[in-house]
Coordinates of C-alpha atoms and ligand atoms in Angstrom, one line a residue:
M1 CA 0.0 0.0 0.0
K2 CA 1.3 3.4 -0.9
K3 CA 2.2 5.5 2.2
F4 CA 0.4 8.8 2.4
T5 CA 2.2 11.9 3.6
F6 CA 1.1 15.5 3.9
F7 CA 4.6 17.0 3.2
K8 CA 7.8 15.8 1.8
T9 CA 9.8 17.0 4.8
P10 CA 10.7 14.1 7.2
L11 CA 8.3 13.7 10.1
H12 CA 10.8 14.6 12.9
W13 CA 11.6 17.9 11.2
Q14 CA 7.9 18.7 10.9
I15 CA 7.5 18.0 14.7
L16 CA 10.6 20.0 15.5
I17 CA 9.3 23.0 13.5
S18 CA 5.9 22.8 15.2
L19 CA 7.5 22.6 18.6
S20 CA 9.7 25.7 17.9
L21 CA 6.6 27.6 16.8
S22 CA 4.8 26.5 20.0
V23 CA 7.7 27.8 22.1
A24 CA 7.9 31.0 20.2
L25 CA 4.1 31.7 20.5
S26 CA 4.1 30.8 24.2
L27 CA 7.1 33.0 25.0
L28 CA 5.4 35.9 23.1
F29 CA 2.4 35.6 25.5
I30 CA 4.7 35.3 28.5
V31 CA 7.1 38.2 27.6
T32 CA 4.2 40.5 26.7
E33 CA 2.5 39.4 29.9
T34 CA -0.7 38.5 28.1
Q35 CA -1.1 35.0 29.3
D36 CA -4.4 35.9 30.9
S37 CA -5.8 37.8 27.8
D38 CA -8.8 36.6 25.9
L39 CA -6.5 35.8 23.0
A40 CA -4.4 33.5 25.1
H41 CA -7.4 31.8 26.5
S42 CA -8.9 31.2 23.0
C43 CA -5.5 29.9 21.9
I44 CA -5.4 27.5 24.8
L45 CA -9.0 26.3 24.2
V46 CA -8.2 25.6 20.5
C47 CA -5.0 23.8 21.4
D48 CA -6.7 21.8 24.1
F49 CA -9.3 20.6 21.6
F50 CA -6.7 19.4 19.0
G51 CA -4.4 18.1 21.7
K52 CA -7.1 15.9 23.2
L53 CA -8.1 14.6 19.8
F54 CA -4.5 13.6 19.1
L55 CA -4.0 12.0 22.5
N56 CA -7.3 10.2 22.3
A57 CA -6.4 8.9 18.8
L58 CA -3.1 7.5 20.1
N59 CA -4.6 6.0 23.3
M60 CA -7.5 4.5 21.2
I61 CA -5.1 2.1 19.5
V62 CA -2.8 1.3 22.4
V63 CA -4.7 -1.7 23.9
P64 CA -5.3 -3.3 20.6
I65 CA -1.6 -2.9 19.7
I66 CA -0.4 -4.3 23.0
V67 CA -2.7 -7.3 22.9
S68 CA -2.2 -8.2 19.2
S69 CA 1.5 -7.5 19.1
I70 CA 2.3 -9.6 22.2
I71 CA 0.1 -12.5 20.9
C72 CA 1.7 -12.3 17.4
S73 CA 5.2 -12.3 18.9
M74 CA 4.5 -15.3 21.1
T75 CA 2.9 -17.3 18.4
S76 CA 5.7 -16.6 16.0
M77 CA 8.3 -17.6 18.6
G78 CA 7.1 -21.1 18.7
S79 CA 9.1 -22.9 21.4
H80 CA 9.2 -22.2 25.1
A81 CA 13.0 -21.9 25.0
H82 CA 12.7 -19.0 22.6
F83 CA 10.2 -17.1 24.7
G84 CA 12.1 -17.8 27.9
R85 CA 15.4 -16.6 26.4
M86 CA 13.9 -13.3 25.1
G87 CA 12.0 -12.8 28.4
L88 CA 15.1 -13.2 30.4
K89 CA 17.1 -10.9 28.2
S90 CA 14.5 -8.2 28.4
L91 CA 14.3 -8.5 32.2
A92 CA 18.1 -8.3 32.5
Y93 CA 18.1 -5.1 30.3
Y94 CA 15.2 -3.5 32.3
I95 CA 16.8 -4.3 35.7
S96 CA 20.3 -3.1 34.8
S97 CA 19.3 0.1 32.9
T98 CA 16.8 1.0 35.7
L99 CA 19.3 0.5 38.5
I100 CA 21.9 2.6 36.7
A101 CA 19.3 5.3 36.1
V102 CA 18.5 5.4 39.8
L103 CA 22.2 5.5 40.8
V104 CA 22.8 8.4 38.4
G105 CA 19.9 10.2 40.1
L106 CA 21.2 9.4 43.5
G107 CA 24.7 10.5 42.5
V108 CA 23.6 13.9 41.1
A109 CA 21.3 14.6 44.0
N110 CA 24.0 13.9 46.5
L111 CA 26.7 15.8 44.7
L112 CA 24.7 18.9 43.8
R113 CA 22.3 18.8 46.8
P114 CA 19.4 20.7 45.2
G115 CA 17.3 20.6 48.4
Q116 CA 20.1 22.1 50.6
V117 CA 19.0 25.7 50.4
N118 CA 19.0 28.5 52.9
P119 CA 16.2 28.3 55.5
E120 CA 14.5 31.4 54.0
L121 CA 14.2 29.8 50.5
A122 CA 13.1 26.6 52.1
Q123 CA 10.2 28.3 53.8
R124 CA 9.3 30.1 50.5
M125 CA 9.1 26.8 48.7
I126 CA 7.1 25.2 51.4
R127 CA 4.6 28.2 51.3
M128 CA 4.4 27.9 47.6
S129 CA 3.7 24.2 47.9
A130 CA 0.5 25.0 49.8
D131 CA -1.0 26.3 46.5
N132 CA -0.9 22.7 45.3
A133 CA -2.4 21.2 48.5
A134 CA -5.5 19.9 46.7
A135 CA -3.4 18.1 44.0
V136 CA -1.2 16.6 46.7
A137 CA -4.2 15.4 48.7
S138 CA -5.5 13.6 45.7
I139 CA -2.1 12.0 45.1
A140 CA -2.0 10.9 48.7
Q141 CA -5.5 9.4 48.4
N142 CA -4.3 7.3 45.4
S143 CA -1.1 6.3 47.0
K144 CA -2.7 4.3 49.7
I145 CA -1.4 1.2 47.9
S146 CA 1.5 -0.8 49.0
L147 CA 4.4 -2.1 46.9
M148 CA 2.6 -5.5 47.0
D149 CA -0.5 -3.9 45.3
I150 CA 1.6 -2.9 42.3
F151 CA 2.4 -6.6 41.7
V152 CA -1.2 -7.7 42.4
Q153 CA -2.2 -5.6 39.4
M154 CA -0.4 -8.1 37.2
V155 CA -3.3 -10.4 37.6
P156 CA -6.4 -8.3 37.0
R157 CA -9.7 -9.4 38.3
N158 CA -11.4 -8.3 35.1
V159 CA -9.2 -8.0 32.0
F160 CA -11.7 -5.7 30.2
S161 CA -11.8 -3.2 33.0
A162 CA -8.0 -3.4 33.2
A163 CA -7.9 -2.6 29.5
A164 CA -10.3 0.3 29.9
D165 CA -8.0 1.9 32.5
N166 CA -4.7 3.3 31.3
G167 CA -3.0 2.7 34.6
Q168 CA -3.6 -1.1 34.5
I169 CA -1.6 -2.0 31.4
L170 CA 0.5 -4.5 33.4
G171 CA -2.6 -6.7 33.8
V172 CA -3.3 -6.5 30.0
I173 CA 0.2 -7.5 29.2
C174 CA 0.1 -10.5 31.6
F175 CA -3.1 -11.6 30.1
S176 CA -1.7 -11.3 26.5
L177 CA 1.4 -13.2 27.4
L178 CA -0.7 -16.0 28.8
F179 CA -3.0 -16.0 25.8
G180 CA -0.1 -15.9 23.4
F181 CA 1.7 -18.7 25.2
F182 CA -1.2 -21.1 25.1
A183 CA -2.2 -20.1 21.6
S184 CA 1.3 -21.3 20.6
Q185 CA 0.6 -24.6 22.3
L186 CA -2.5 -25.4 20.2
P187 CA -2.6 -28.1 17.6
K188 CA -1.1 -26.9 14.3
R189 CA -4.4 -26.3 12.6
Y190 CA -5.8 -24.0 15.3
Q191 CA -2.5 -22.4 16.0
G192 CA -2.3 -21.2 12.3
V193 CA -5.8 -19.7 12.6
Q194 CA -4.8 -17.8 15.7
A195 CA -1.6 -16.6 14.2
D196 CA -3.3 -15.4 11.0
L197 CA -6.1 -13.7 12.9
W198 CA -3.9 -11.7 15.2
Q199 CA -1.4 -10.9 12.5
S200 CA -4.1 -9.4 10.3
F201 CA -5.5 -7.6 13.3
L202 CA -2.1 -6.1 14.1
R203 CA -1.5 -5.0 10.5
T204 CA -4.8 -3.2 10.4
I205 CA -4.1 -1.4 13.6
M206 CA -0.7 -0.4 12.4
M207 CA -2.2 1.2 9.3
I208 CA -4.4 3.3 11.6
A209 CA -1.3 4.2 13.6
D210 CA 0.4 5.3 10.3
M211 CA -2.5 7.7 9.7
I212 CA -2.5 9.1 13.2
V213 CA 1.3 9.7 13.1
L214 CA 0.7 12.1 10.2
F215 CA -1.0 14.4 12.7
A216 CA 1.9 14.3 15.2
P217 CA 3.2 17.9 14.3
L218 CA -0.2 19.4 14.9
G219 CA -0.6 17.3 18.1
A220 CA 2.8 18.3 19.4
F221 CA 2.0 22.0 18.9
A222 CA -1.5 21.6 20.5
L223 CA -0.2 19.7 23.6
V224 CA 2.9 21.8 24.3
T225 CA 1.7 25.3 23.9
P226 CA -0.9 25.3 26.8
K227 CA 1.7 23.7 29.1
I228 CA 4.3 26.4 28.5
I229 CA 1.7 29.3 28.8
G230 CA 0.2 27.7 31.9
T231 CA 3.4 27.1 33.8
G232 CA 4.9 30.6 33.5
L233 CA 8.5 31.3 34.3
E234 CA 8.5 33.1 37.6
L235 CA 6.9 30.2 39.5
M236 CA 9.8 28.0 38.4
V237 CA 12.5 30.2 40.0
P238 CA 12.4 28.8 43.6
A239 CA 12.5 25.2 42.3
A240 CA 15.0 26.0 39.5
R241 CA 17.9 24.2 41.2
F242 CA 15.9 21.0 41.5
L243 CA 14.8 21.5 37.8
G244 CA 18.4 22.0 36.7
C245 CA 19.8 19.0 38.6
T246 CA 17.0 16.6 37.4
V247 CA 17.5 17.7 33.7
L248 CA 21.3 17.1 34.2
A249 CA 20.8 13.6 35.6
L250 CA 18.3 12.7 32.9
S251 CA 20.7 14.0 30.2
I252 CA 23.6 11.9 31.6
H253 CA 21.4 8.8 31.3
L254 CA 20.0 9.8 27.9
F255 CA 23.3 10.9 26.3
A256 CA 25.9 8.8 28.0
V257 CA 24.5 5.7 29.7
L258 CA 22.0 4.5 27.1
P259 CA 24.3 5.2 24.1
A260 CA 26.9 3.1 25.9
F261 CA 24.4 0.2 26.0
L262 CA 23.9 0.7 22.2
Y263 CA 27.5 0.9 21.4
F264 CA 28.8 -1.9 23.6
F265 CA 26.0 -4.4 23.5
A266 CA 24.5 -3.8 20.0
K267 CA 27.5 -2.3 18.2
V268 CA 25.1 0.4 16.9
N269 CA 26.1 4.0 16.3
P270 CA 24.1 6.0 18.9
L271 CA 23.8 9.1 16.7
E272 CA 22.2 7.0 14.0
H273 CA 19.8 5.6 16.5
F274 CA 18.9 9.0 17.9
R275 CA 18.1 10.2 14.4
A276 CA 16.0 7.2 13.6
M277 CA 14.0 7.5 16.8
M278 CA 13.4 11.2 16.6
P279 CA 9.6 11.1 15.8
A280 CA 9.1 8.8 18.8
L281 CA 11.2 10.9 21.1
L282 CA 9.5 14.1 20.1
T283 CA 6.1 12.5 20.5
A284 CA 7.1 11.3 24.0
F285 CA 8.2 14.8 24.8
S286 CA 4.9 16.4 23.6
T287 CA 2.5 13.8 25.1
S288 CA 4.3 13.0 28.4
S289 CA 3.0 9.5 27.9
S290 CA 5.0 6.4 27.1
I291 CA 1.7 4.5 26.5
A292 CA 0.5 7.0 23.9
T293 CA 3.9 6.9 22.2
L294 CA 3.8 3.1 21.7
P295 CA 2.3 3.3 18.1
I296 CA 5.0 5.7 16.9
M297 CA 7.7 3.8 18.7
M298 CA 6.7 0.5 17.0
D299 CA 6.8 2.3 13.7
C300 CA 10.3 3.8 14.3
V301 CA 11.8 0.7 15.7
E302 CA 10.6 -1.6 12.9
K303 CA 10.8 0.8 9.9
N304 CA 13.7 3.0 10.7
A305 CA 15.9 0.6 12.7
G306 CA 14.9 -2.6 11.0
V307 CA 14.1 -4.5 14.2
S308 CA 11.9 -7.5 13.4
N309 CA 8.2 -7.5 14.3
R310 CA 8.8 -10.5 16.5
V311 CA 11.3 -8.6 18.8
A312 CA 9.6 -5.2 18.6
S313 CA 6.2 -6.7 19.4
F314 CA 7.5 -8.4 22.5
T315 CA 9.9 -5.9 24.0
L316 CA 8.1 -2.5 23.4
P317 CA 4.7 -3.2 25.0
M318 CA 6.5 -4.7 28.0
G319 CA 9.0 -1.8 28.0
I320 CA 6.4 0.9 28.2
T321 CA 5.3 -0.3 31.6
M322 CA 8.2 -2.2 33.1
N323 CA 11.2 -0.2 31.8
M324 CA 10.8 3.3 33.1
N325 CA 14.4 4.6 33.5
G326 CA 13.5 8.3 33.4
S327 CA 10.7 7.8 36.0
A328 CA 12.9 5.7 38.3
L329 CA 15.6 8.4 38.2
Y330 CA 13.0 11.1 38.8
E331 CA 11.5 9.2 41.8
C332 CA 14.9 9.0 43.4
M333 CA 15.7 12.7 42.7
V334 CA 12.4 13.9 44.2
V335 CA 12.7 11.8 47.3
I336 CA 16.3 12.9 48.0
F337 CA 15.4 16.5 47.2
I338 CA 12.5 16.5 49.7
A339 CA 14.7 14.7 52.3
Q340 CA 17.4 17.5 51.9
L341 CA 14.7 20.2 52.2
Y342 CA 13.2 18.5 55.2
A343 CA 16.6 18.4 56.9
V344 CA 16.8 22.2 56.5
V345 CA 13.5 22.6 58.3
D346 CA 14.1 19.8 60.9
P347 CA 17.9 19.5 61.4
S348 CA 17.4 16.3 63.5
F349 CA 16.4 14.5 60.3
C350 CA 19.2 12.6 58.7
M351 CA 19.2 10.7 55.4
T352 CA 21.3 7.7 56.4
F353 CA 23.0 5.3 54.1
V354 CA 20.3 2.7 54.8
K355 CA 17.6 5.2 53.9
Q356 CA 19.3 6.0 50.7
F357 CA 19.7 2.4 49.9
T358 CA 15.9 1.9 50.5
V359 CA 15.2 4.8 48.1
V360 CA 17.3 3.1 45.4
I361 CA 15.5 -0.3 45.8
M362 CA 12.1 1.2 46.1
A363 CA 12.5 3.6 43.1
A364 CA 13.6 0.7 41.0
L365 CA 10.8 -1.6 42.1
T366 CA 8.0 0.9 42.1
S367 CA 9.0 2.1 38.6
L368 CA 7.9 -1.4 37.4
G369 CA 4.4 -0.4 38.2
V370 CA 4.4 3.2 37.1
A371 CA 1.7 3.8 34.5
G372 CA 3.1 5.4 31.3
I373 CA 0.7 8.3 31.5
P374 CA 1.3 12.0 32.5
S375 CA 2.4 12.3 36.1
G376 CA 2.2 8.5 36.4
S377 CA 5.1 8.4 38.8
F378 CA 3.5 10.5 41.6
V379 CA 1.8 7.5 43.2
A380 CA 5.2 5.7 43.4
I381 CA 6.9 8.8 44.9
A382 CA 4.1 9.1 47.5
V383 CA 4.6 5.5 48.4
I384 CA 8.4 6.0 48.9
L385 CA 7.9 9.3 50.9
S386 CA 5.4 7.7 53.2
S387 CA 7.6 4.7 53.9
L388 CA 10.5 7.0 54.8
G389 CA 8.2 9.2 57.0
L390 CA 8.8 12.3 54.8
P391 CA 6.1 14.9 54.4
L392 CA 3.9 14.3 51.4
E393 CA 2.9 18.0 51.3
Y394 CA 6.3 18.9 50.0
M395 CA 5.4 17.3 46.7
G396 CA 3.5 20.5 46.0
I397 CA 6.9 22.2 45.3
V398 CA 7.8 19.5 42.7
L399 CA 4.4 19.9 41.1
V400 CA 5.3 23.4 39.9
V401 CA 8.1 22.1 37.7
D402 CA 6.6 18.7 37.0
R403 CA 5.1 19.5 33.6
I404 CA 8.4 20.2 32.0
L405 CA 10.2 17.3 33.8
D406 CA 7.4 14.9 32.8
M407 CA 8.2 15.7 29.2
C408 CA 11.9 15.1 29.7
R409 CA 11.6 11.8 31.7
T410 CA 9.1 10.3 29.3
T411 CA 11.5 11.0 26.5
V412 CA 14.2 9.0 28.5
N413 CA 11.7 6.2 29.2
V414 CA 10.9 5.9 25.5
F415 CA 14.5 6.1 24.4
S416 CA 15.4 3.3 26.8
D417 CA 12.6 1.1 25.4
T418 CA 13.9 1.5 21.9
V419 CA 17.5 0.8 23.0
G420 CA 16.3 -2.4 24.7
A421 CA 14.6 -3.5 21.5
V422 CA 17.7 -2.9 19.4
V423 CA 20.1 -4.5 21.9
I424 CA 17.8 -7.6 22.1
A425 CA 17.4 -7.8 18.3
R426 CA 21.2 -7.7 17.9
S427 CA 21.6 -10.4 20.5
E428 CA 19.1 -12.5 18.6
G429 CA 21.4 -12.2 15.5
E430 CA 19.3 -9.6 13.6
T431 CA 20.7 -7.0 11.3
V432 CA 19.6 -3.6 12.4
Y433 CA 19.9 -0.4 10.4
G434 CA 20.1 -2.5 7.2
S435 CA 23.0 -4.4 5.8
K436 CA 24.4 -1.1 4.4
G437 CA 23.9 0.6 7.8
R438 CA 26.8 2.3 9.5
S439 CA 26.4 0.2 12.6
R440 CA 29.7 -1.4 13.6
P441 CA 29.6 -5.2 12.9
L442 CA 29.3 -7.5 15.9
Ligands
LIG501 N1 4.9 10.3 32.1 C1 5.7 9.2 32.3 C2 5.6 8.2 31.1 O1 4.6 8.2 30.5 C3 5.4 8.5 33.6 C4 5.9 9.3 34.8 O2 5.1 10.1 35.2 O3 7.0 9.2 35.2 O4 6.5 7.5 30.8

């Protein structure tokens, strides 16, 4: 089928141009102090409309993609040994990259100490956090779950209601894995029927995905503009140090750690991979949702990197829920930041080595259950803060800068998923980036 495009310019350039226009327009409103004018409100209303349409369109196809891609991948794998090997490799990648991410966060937070501010600034931040008391209260309400509950979600009581709720993707994945596994054990005749059925289903959904992707530049503009206009710059100043440290830690993981995985384990040129994944990264940045980015991620990993459908269909749907490097790093940064701030207010509080170690383990574990939706990691952060006896109210400070940081950590989450897919594809002997690609040979 001939692929339809609106413009000849590559998609990532189209998204970049629309993001630049979005920043320019928002700054114009901010600099001229007209964020509250009628014009700005109308602009936000129009953007909200198109942004919701785009997000809904992406979310609409996520559950069908997850279910059909996992089942297709399992039925095409055939033997148990195949499935077990790929599952173990994915798990090894998720655990190692997540642990490194948390350690990067811990290192930066301890070295640069964003929460160790003078008592006057600490009080200002705490006062500012009172403005977000309602939002914090609702997070606290949702966070009355234990670490155990996150794992209980893996077996949903009702798979349809789990599918209807964005936060319960883990349950849908487990059901699809079970279904795919037993479909591959059916007698040959029935197995063929199942494989053909789900394969044609997946292909149809991916064609819908191709069409939605064409609207990504418009979607990016519509989603980002209200965020920048709504956040304003002056509110960010008190939490600027935390913002800067978190962006630094995320950048270290994105530009040094993950490229090292690509280079050493997949022998792939990281720059080439960045270029190929650009549409997915920019969509993650604009939507702040790994789940919503899944359709574009699948497209990029299969079409631009050349990873087989078998590997991409298995690793990416699992990655968007279980491999949250950016979120794990962020959880660690927030908890250490709040602990440092709390120590300014209450000098008797001390973040001992044992407590820091607890943060590392809990951030890595809870990130497995973080939903790939905007602000999905707040529940996990609340769980860690309560277990350390730190005040949940302080999360109000972080909420001020969360919009921008959510965009950044989601980009890291998505990039790590694509790196995992490439590393596992190479370890399975696949040729990525084509035979003429510039990837270094294994
Ligand atoms: N927004 C993130 C994601 O979708 C989750 C989070 O809040 O950390 O990947």
